[in-house]
PDB file of C-alpha atoms in Angstrom:
ATOM      1  CA  VAL A   1    -110.701-133.620 -65.451  1.00 56.00           C
ATOM      2  CA  THR A   2    -109.213-131.993 -68.531  1.00 59.00           C
ATOM      3  CA  LYS A   3    -109.739-133.139 -72.085  1.00 60.00           C
ATOM      4  CA  SER A   4    -107.039-135.165 -73.830  1.00 66.00           C
ATOM      5  CA  ASN A   5    -105.689-131.926 -75.396  1.00 67.00           C
ATOM      6  CA  GLY A   6    -105.079-130.455 -71.904  1.00 65.00           C
ATOM      7  CA  LEU A   7    -107.878-127.897 -72.095  1.00 63.00           C
ATOM      8  CA  ALA A   8    -110.661-127.526 -69.551  1.00 62.00           C
ATOM      9  CA  ALA A   9    -113.946-129.394 -69.998  1.00 65.00           C
ATOM     10  CA  ASP A  10    -116.566-127.701 -72.186  1.00 70.00           C
ATOM     11  CA  GLY A  11    -118.274-124.848 -70.349  1.00 70.00           C
ATOM     12  CA  GLN A  12    -115.432-124.450 -67.842  1.00 78.00           C
ATOM     13  CA  ILE A  13    -112.926-121.609 -67.675  1.00 85.00           C
ATOM     14  CA  THR A  14    -109.473-122.397 -66.319  1.00 89.00           C
ATOM     15  CA  VAL A  15    -107.088-119.462 -66.059  1.00 91.00           C
ATOM     16  CA  GLU A  16    -103.833-118.908 -64.169  1.00 92.00           C
ATOM     17  CA  LEU A  17    -103.410-115.281 -63.037  1.00 92.00           C
ATOM     18  CA  PRO A  18    -100.853-113.688 -60.710  1.00 91.00           C
ATOM     19  CA  THR A  19    -102.055-113.514 -57.113  1.00 88.00           C
ATOM     20  CA  ALA A  20     -99.623-110.747 -56.145  1.00 92.00           C
ATOM     21  CA  MET A  21     -97.746-108.051 -58.032  1.00 94.00           C
ATOM     22  CA  ALA A  22     -94.848-105.979 -56.746  1.00 94.00           C
ATOM     23  CA  PHE A  23     -92.844-102.918 -57.722  1.00 95.00           C
ATOM     24  CA  ALA A  24     -89.993-100.902 -56.264  1.00 95.00           C
ATOM     25  CA  VAL A  25     -88.638 -97.379 -56.613  1.00 94.00           C
ATOM     26  CA  ASN A  26     -84.924 -96.888 -55.992  1.00 93.00           C
ATOM     27  CA  GLU A  27     -83.162 -93.880 -54.437  1.00 90.00           C
ATOM     28  CA  LYS A  28     -82.970 -92.149 -57.839  1.00 92.00           C
ATOM     29  CA  GLY A  29     -86.684 -92.564 -58.542  1.00 93.00           C
ATOM     30  CA  LYS A  30     -86.259 -95.422 -61.030  1.00 95.00           C
ATOM     31  CA  PHE A  31     -89.403 -97.568 -61.146  1.00 96.00           C
ATOM     32  CA  SER A  32     -89.004-101.367 -61.393  1.00 97.00           C
ATOM     33  CA  GLY A  33     -92.034-103.520 -62.081  1.00 96.00           C
ATOM     34  CA  ALA A  34     -92.409-107.045 -63.383  1.00 95.00           C
ATOM     35  CA  THR A  35     -94.129-109.071 -66.091  1.00 96.00           C
ATOM     36  CA  TYR A  36     -96.540-111.854 -65.176  1.00 95.00           C
ATOM     37  CA  GLU A  37     -97.744-114.692 -67.415  1.00 95.00           C
ATOM     38  CA  VAL A  38    -101.438-115.440 -67.794  1.00 94.00           C
ATOM     39  CA  SER A  39    -102.310-118.923 -68.983  1.00 94.00           C
ATOM     40  CA  ASN A  40    -105.703-119.771 -70.475  1.00 93.00           C
ATOM     41  CA  GLN A  41    -106.329-123.512 -70.346  1.00 90.00           C
ATOM     42  CA  SER A  42    -109.936-123.096 -71.419  1.00 89.00           C
ATOM     43  CA  GLY A  43    -111.522-124.139 -74.691  1.00 88.00           C
ATOM     44  CA  CYS A  44    -112.568-120.519 -75.349  1.00 89.00           C
ATOM     45  CA  GLY A  45    -110.849-117.157 -75.441  1.00 92.00           C
ATOM     46  CA  ILE A  46    -111.073-114.905 -72.390  1.00 93.00           C
ATOM     47  CA  ASP A  47    -111.017-111.184 -71.675  1.00 94.00           C
ATOM     48  CA  ILE A  48    -109.301-109.987 -68.501  1.00 95.00           C
ATOM     49  CA  SER A  49    -110.246-106.583 -67.142  1.00 95.00           C
ATOM     50  CA  VAL A  50    -109.509-104.627 -63.991  1.00 96.00           C
ATOM     51  CA  SER A  51    -112.658-104.720 -61.894  1.00 95.00           C
ATOM     52  CA  GLN A  52    -111.342-102.796 -58.903  1.00 95.00           C
ATOM     53  CA  PHE A  53    -108.153-101.092 -57.692  1.00 96.00           C
ATOM     54  CA  VAL A  54    -108.067 -99.716 -54.150  1.00 95.00           C
ATOM     55  CA  GLN A  55    -105.229 -98.353 -52.004  1.00 93.00           C
ATOM     56  CA  THR A  56    -105.420-100.132 -48.635  1.00 93.00           C
ATOM     57  CA  LYS A  57    -102.275 -98.777 -46.966  1.00 89.00           C
ATOM     58  CA  SER A  58    -101.129 -95.229 -47.542  1.00 83.00           C
ATOM     59  CA  GLY A  59     -97.562 -94.006 -47.694  1.00 88.00           C
ATOM     60  CA  LEU A  60     -97.581 -93.564 -51.451  1.00 93.00           C
ATOM     61  CA  THR A  61     -99.549 -91.036 -53.456  1.00 94.00           C
ATOM     62  CA  LEU A  62    -101.107 -92.620 -56.505  1.00 96.00           C
ATOM     63  CA  LYS A  63    -101.043 -90.352 -59.567  1.00 97.00           C
ATOM     64  CA  THR A  64    -102.554 -90.816 -63.010  1.00 97.00           C
ATOM     65  CA  THR A  65    -100.248 -90.899 -66.019  1.00 96.00           C
ATOM     66  CA  ASP A  66    -101.554 -87.405 -66.813  1.00 96.00           C
ATOM     67  CA  GLU A  67    -100.513 -86.145 -63.368  1.00 97.00           C
ATOM     68  CA  LEU A  68     -97.036 -87.727 -63.294  1.00 97.00           C
ATOM     69  CA  THR A  69     -95.094 -87.289 -66.522  1.00 96.00           C
ATOM     70  CA  ASP A  70     -91.516 -87.106 -67.742  1.00 96.00           C
ATOM     71  CA  SER A  71     -91.822 -83.320 -67.776  1.00 96.00           C
ATOM     72  CA  ASN A  72     -92.957 -82.924 -64.147  1.00 96.00           C
ATOM     73  CA  LYS A  73     -91.535 -85.925 -62.297  1.00 96.00           C
ATOM     74  CA  ASN A  74     -88.638 -83.801 -61.038  1.00 95.00           C
ATOM     75  CA  THR A  75     -91.145 -81.672 -59.053  1.00 95.00           C
ATOM     76  CA  LEU A  76     -92.600 -84.628 -57.099  1.00 94.00           C
ATOM     77  CA  ASP A  77     -90.795 -86.838 -54.584  1.00 92.00           C
ATOM     78  CA  ARG A  78     -90.464 -90.624 -54.879  1.00 93.00           C
ATOM     79  CA  SER A  79     -93.602 -91.308 -52.831  1.00 93.00           C
ATOM     80  CA  ASN A  80     -95.621 -90.147 -55.863  1.00 95.00           C
ATOM     81  CA  VAL A  81     -96.161 -93.037 -58.273  1.00 97.00           C
ATOM     82  CA  SER A  82     -98.210 -93.875 -61.330  1.00 97.00           C
ATOM     83  CA  LEU A  83     -99.089 -97.525 -61.955  1.00 97.00           C
ATOM     84  CA  VAL A  84    -100.030 -98.965 -65.338  1.00 97.00           C
ATOM     85  CA  LEU A  85    -100.920-102.501 -66.352  1.00 97.00           C
ATOM     86  CA  LYS A  86     -99.805-103.341 -69.884  1.00 97.00           C
ATOM     87  CA  GLY A  87    -101.346-106.391 -71.454  1.00 95.00           C
ATOM     88  CA  SER A  88     -99.763-108.317 -74.309  1.00 85.00           C
ATOM     89  CA  ASP A  89    -102.361-110.490 -76.001  1.00 79.00           C
ATOM     90  CA  SER A  90    -101.574-113.858 -77.507  1.00 70.00           C
ATOM     91  CA  ASP A  91    -101.969-112.187 -80.945  1.00 75.00           C
ATOM     92  CA  GLY A  92     -99.352-109.545 -80.070  1.00 77.00           C
ATOM     93  CA  SER A  93    -101.664-106.569 -79.532  1.00 82.00           C
ATOM     94  CA  GLN A  94    -101.095-104.286 -76.538  1.00 91.00           C
ATOM     95  CA  LYS A  95    -103.434-102.608 -74.061  1.00 94.00           C
ATOM     96  CA  LYS A  96    -102.784-100.198 -71.167  1.00 95.00           C
ATOM     97  CA  VAL A  97    -104.817 -99.552 -68.032  1.00 96.00           C
ATOM     98  CA  ASP A  98    -103.991 -96.570 -65.790  1.00 97.00           C
ATOM     99  CA  LEU A  99    -104.698 -97.940 -62.300  1.00 97.00           C
ATOM    100  CA  ALA A 100    -105.069 -94.491 -60.689  1.00 96.00           C
ATOM    101  CA  LYS A 101    -107.958 -93.777 -63.055  1.00 96.00           C
ATOM    102  CA  ILE A 102    -109.634 -96.985 -61.893  1.00 96.00           C
ATOM    103  CA  ALA A 103    -109.026 -96.053 -58.230  1.00 95.00           C
ATOM    104  CA  ASN A 104    -110.380 -92.511 -58.556  1.00 94.00           C
ATOM    105  CA  GLY A 105    -113.350 -93.542 -60.719  1.00 92.00           C
ATOM    106  CA  THR A 106    -112.464 -91.556 -63.848  1.00 91.00           C
ATOM    107  CA  THR A 107    -112.209 -94.755 -65.894  1.00 83.00           C
ATOM    108  CA  THR A 108    -115.602 -96.402 -65.952  1.00 81.00           C
ATOM    109  CA  ALA A 109    -115.920 -97.733 -69.511  1.00 87.00           C
ATOM    110  CA  GLU A 110    -115.318-101.480 -69.689  1.00 88.00           C
ATOM    111  CA  ALA A 111    -113.159-101.084 -72.820  1.00 87.00           C
ATOM    112  CA  GLU A 112    -110.759 -98.851 -70.859  1.00 90.00           C
ATOM    113  CA  LYS A 113    -110.504-101.445 -68.073  1.00 94.00           C
ATOM    114  CA  LYS A 114    -109.687-104.352 -70.397  1.00 94.00           C
ATOM    115  CA  VAL A 115    -106.040-105.300 -70.092  1.00 95.00           C
ATOM    116  CA  LEU A 116    -105.776-108.604 -71.911  1.00 94.00           C
ATOM    117  CA  ASN A 117    -107.415-111.055 -74.292  1.00 93.00           C
ATOM    118  CA  VAL A 118    -106.037-114.588 -74.279  1.00 93.00           C
ATOM    119  CA  ALA A 119    -107.079-117.101 -76.927  1.00 92.00           C
ATOM    120  CA  ALA A 120    -108.028-120.638 -75.954  1.00 91.00           C
ATOM    121  CA  GLY A 121    -105.047-122.765 -74.926  1.00 91.00           C
ATOM    122  CA  THR A 122    -102.526-119.886 -75.117  1.00 92.00           C
ATOM    123  CA  GLN A 123    -100.708-117.434 -72.889  1.00 92.00           C
ATOM    124  CA  GLY A 124    -100.544-113.675 -72.595  1.00 92.00           C
ATOM    125  CA  SER A 125     -98.704-111.402 -70.215  1.00 93.00           C
ATOM    126  CA  ILE A 126     -99.456-108.495 -67.919  1.00 96.00           C
ATOM    127  CA  ALA A 127     -96.658-106.086 -67.009  1.00 96.00           C
ATOM    128  CA  LEU A 128     -96.863-103.790 -64.006  1.00 97.00           C
ATOM    129  CA  THR A 129     -95.139-100.598 -65.128  1.00 97.00           C
ATOM    130  CA  GLY A 130     -95.082 -97.054 -63.883  1.00 97.00           C
ATOM    131  CA  MET A 131     -93.166 -93.977 -62.939  1.00 97.00           C
ATOM    132  CA  ALA A 132     -92.130 -92.220 -59.742  1.00 96.00           C
ATOM    133  CA  GLY A 133     -91.202 -88.693 -58.833  1.00 95.00           C
ATOM    134  CA  THR A 134     -87.505 -87.889 -58.641  1.00 94.00           C
ATOM    135  CA  ALA A 135     -87.396 -84.696 -56.551  1.00 92.00           C
ATOM    136  CA  GLU A 136     -85.514 -84.823 -53.261  1.00 87.00           C
ATOM    137  CA  ALA A 137     -87.610 -84.568 -50.127  1.00 80.00           C
ATOM    138  CA  THR A 138     -86.107 -83.105 -46.961  1.00 68.00           C
ATOM    139  CA  GLU A 139     -88.567 -85.102 -44.866  1.00 76.00           C
ATOM    140  CA  GLY A 140     -90.574 -88.270 -45.302  1.00 76.00           C
ATOM    141  CA  VAL A 141     -89.607 -90.608 -48.109  1.00 79.00           C
ATOM    142  CA  ASP A 142     -85.913 -89.663 -48.268  1.00 75.00           C
ATOM    143  CA  LYS A 143     -85.482 -90.277 -44.515  1.00 78.00           C
ATOM    144  CA  THR A 144     -87.805 -93.185 -43.827  1.00 80.00           C
ATOM    145  CA  GLY A 145     -88.725 -94.699 -47.191  1.00 83.00           C
ATOM    146  CA  ALA A 146     -92.356 -95.397 -48.018  1.00 86.00           C
ATOM    147  CA  THR A 147     -94.625 -98.355 -48.586  1.00 87.00           C
ATOM    148  CA  GLY A 148     -98.126 -98.772 -49.868  1.00 89.00           C
ATOM    149  CA  GLU A 149    -100.533-101.611 -50.405  1.00 92.00           C
ATOM    150  CA  PHE A 150    -103.241-101.942 -53.013  1.00 95.00           C
ATOM    151  CA  ASN A 151    -105.968-104.478 -53.763  1.00 95.00           C
ATOM    152  CA  LEU A 152    -106.351-105.356 -57.439  1.00 96.00           C
ATOM    153  CA  VAL A 153    -109.379-107.363 -58.566  1.00 95.00           C
ATOM    154  CA  PHE A 154    -109.559-108.839 -62.060  1.00 95.00           C
ATOM    155  CA  SER A 155    -112.699-109.742 -63.983  1.00 94.00           C
ATOM    156  CA  ILE A 156    -112.553-112.747 -66.322  1.00 94.00           C
ATOM    157  CA  LYS A 157    -115.140-113.189 -69.054  1.00 93.00           C
ATOM    158  CA  LYS A 158    -115.512-115.431 -72.061  1.00 91.00           C
ATOM    159  CA  ASP A 159    -114.336-113.715 -75.235  1.00 85.00           C
ATOM    160  CA  GLN A 160    -117.250-112.364 -77.245  1.00 69.00           C
TER     161      GLN A 160
END
C-alpha cells in the first residue's frame, strides 16, 4: 500500500521500466529508435544501469560507436548497427551507454554502465538511439532484410 503522497512505503523501491525496446532501419539506412519513460514512485532516488546486453538472435552485426561512424557508415551495409541508450535524468543531465561495449566486455566500469538517475517521485527517460550502415549489399540484407534479438538487463540501485 502506498503512502498518502503516492510514493512507495519506506524501504521499498517501486520503478516502472520498459519491458521491451524496438528499433528499425529503413532501406536508406536511417535508424529509428524510441524514447521510453521511467517512473520512480519510491521515496528515494534511484540509479539505473545496464547490467547485461547479449545478442540472442543473429542477423545483425553489432558495432561500437567507434566502429560505426558518420565517416565510415557508407562502407558497411544496413545489417551493421550501433545501439546507444541515452538517459535523461529528472534534473536534465544526460548519459550515454554504448551497448556494443557492454556486449563485448570493453565497458566494465559501473560509471560507464549508468544510464539514468531518477529522483524520488519523478520521471526520467531512456532513448534507444543508434546508427546503421548505408552501403548497398548485393546479397543478404538488401534481398532478404535482417532481424536480430537482444536481451537487455537493467540494474536498479538506491541513489547514493
